[in-house]
Amino acid sequence: MLPFNSTCVWNITGPEGQVLTIDIIVFNFRMPCVEEYLRIHNGPAESSDILVEYCLNSSRDELRVYQFFSSRRSLLIETKKGTNNSTSGFHVSYKAIDFEGK
């Protein structure tokens, strides 16, 4: 559980020659993107391309498992938690897999 009014960043890096697969369940991101979001970047930095972003304007269904693949060995997960009435959350699992030209 993330604290309210916080921003957190995780950099996930796999072994050389592998890419990452990430499974994510997202729920209740109902605030404007400037106030609350979850972003997954395809690389090790906030400047890396965004694979997916969840916030108020997300068109994805809730409580469904989504799967994404990186094109390199790193992913960056960035989230901002809103005010104390926010009920947003997520669950992430990931693993490194052999790169097969995906």
Short mmCIF file of C-alpha atoms in Angstrom, two decimals, residues 11-99:
data_model
loop_
_atom_site.label_atom_id
_atom_site.label_comp_id
_atom_site.label_asym_id
_atom_site.label_seq_id
_atom_site.Cartn_x
_atom_site.Cartn_y
_atom_site.Cartn_z
CA ASN A 11 13.57 0.46 -11.77
CA ILE A 12 13.46 -3.23 -12.67
CA THR A 13 16.43 -4.61 -14.60
CA GLY A 14 16.87 -8.14 -15.89
CA PRO A 15 20.03 -10.00 -16.92
CA GLU A 16 21.86 -9.08 -20.12
CA GLY A 17 20.20 -10.65 -23.19
CA GLN A 18 16.76 -10.87 -21.58
CA VAL A 19 13.62 -8.73 -21.66
CA LEU A 20 10.93 -8.34 -19.03
CA THR A 21 7.33 -9.44 -18.98
CA ILE A 22 5.08 -7.66 -16.52
CA ASP A 23 1.60 -8.60 -15.34
CA ILE A 24 -0.41 -5.86 -13.67
CA ILE A 25 -3.78 -5.48 -11.99
CA VAL A 26 -4.90 -1.85 -11.66
CA PHE A 27 -7.92 -0.47 -9.83
CA ASN A 28 -9.60 2.84 -8.97
CA PHE A 29 -7.34 5.37 -10.67
CA ARG A 30 -10.12 7.95 -10.79
CA MET A 31 -8.30 11.23 -10.27
CA PRO A 32 -6.90 13.51 -13.02
CA CYS A 33 -3.55 12.33 -14.38
CA VAL A 34 -1.73 15.32 -12.90
CA GLU A 35 -2.85 14.25 -9.39
CA GLU A 36 -2.66 10.45 -9.56
CA TYR A 37 -1.25 7.95 -12.05
CA LEU A 38 0.61 4.73 -12.70
CA ARG A 39 3.07 4.70 -15.61
CA ILE A 40 5.19 1.86 -16.92
CA HIS A 41 8.17 2.98 -19.01
CA ASN A 42 9.95 0.79 -21.56
CA GLY A 43 13.41 1.45 -20.21
CA PRO A 44 15.32 2.56 -17.11
CA ALA A 45 14.33 6.26 -16.95
CA GLU A 46 11.30 8.54 -16.81
CA SER A 47 12.36 9.79 -20.25
CA SER A 48 11.91 6.25 -21.69
CA ASP A 49 8.81 5.59 -23.82
CA ILE A 50 5.65 4.95 -21.82
CA LEU A 51 4.19 1.46 -22.37
CA VAL A 52 0.99 2.25 -20.49
CA GLU A 53 -0.47 4.93 -18.22
CA TYR A 54 -3.43 4.57 -15.85
CA CYS A 55 -5.31 7.56 -14.43
CA LEU A 56 -8.74 9.19 -14.72
CA ASN A 57 -8.65 9.15 -18.52
CA SER A 58 -7.68 5.48 -18.82
CA SER A 59 -10.02 3.50 -21.03
CA ARG A 60 -9.02 0.10 -19.67
CA ASP A 61 -11.37 -2.12 -17.69
CA GLU A 62 -10.82 -2.45 -13.96
CA LEU A 63 -9.64 -5.55 -12.07
CA ARG A 64 -8.25 -7.30 -15.10
CA VAL A 65 -4.73 -8.64 -15.54
CA TYR A 66 -2.79 -6.87 -18.28
CA GLN A 67 0.49 -8.19 -19.66
CA PHE A 68 3.24 -6.12 -21.26
CA PHE A 69 6.71 -6.90 -22.63
CA SER A 70 9.71 -4.62 -22.58
CA SER A 71 11.87 -4.28 -25.67
CA ARG A 72 15.01 -4.19 -23.55
CA ARG A 73 16.13 -5.45 -20.15
CA SER A 74 14.71 -2.59 -18.03
CA LEU A 75 11.31 -1.25 -17.02
CA LEU A 76 10.56 1.77 -14.85
CA ILE A 77 7.37 1.87 -12.80
CA GLU A 78 6.31 5.33 -11.66
CA THR A 79 3.25 6.07 -9.55
CA LYS A 80 1.76 9.06 -7.85
CA LYS A 81 -0.83 8.51 -5.11
CA GLY A 82 -3.52 11.14 -4.59
CA THR A 83 -5.15 12.58 -1.52
CA ASN A 84 -6.37 10.59 1.46
CA ASN A 85 -9.74 9.80 -0.19
CA SER A 86 -7.98 7.93 -3.00
CA THR A 87 -8.68 4.21 -3.31
CA SER A 88 -6.31 3.52 -6.21
CA GLY A 89 -3.92 0.61 -6.19
CA PHE A 90 -2.14 -1.98 -8.26
CA HIS A 91 -0.39 -5.32 -8.08
CA VAL A 92 2.63 -6.06 -10.27
CA SER A 93 4.52 -9.26 -10.99
CA TYR A 94 7.36 -9.56 -13.46
CA LYS A 95 9.99 -11.94 -14.74
CA ALA A 96 12.96 -11.89 -17.09
CA ILE A 97 12.67 -14.00 -20.23
CA ASP A 98 15.02 -14.76 -23.11
CA PHE A 99 14.93 -12.16 -25.87
#
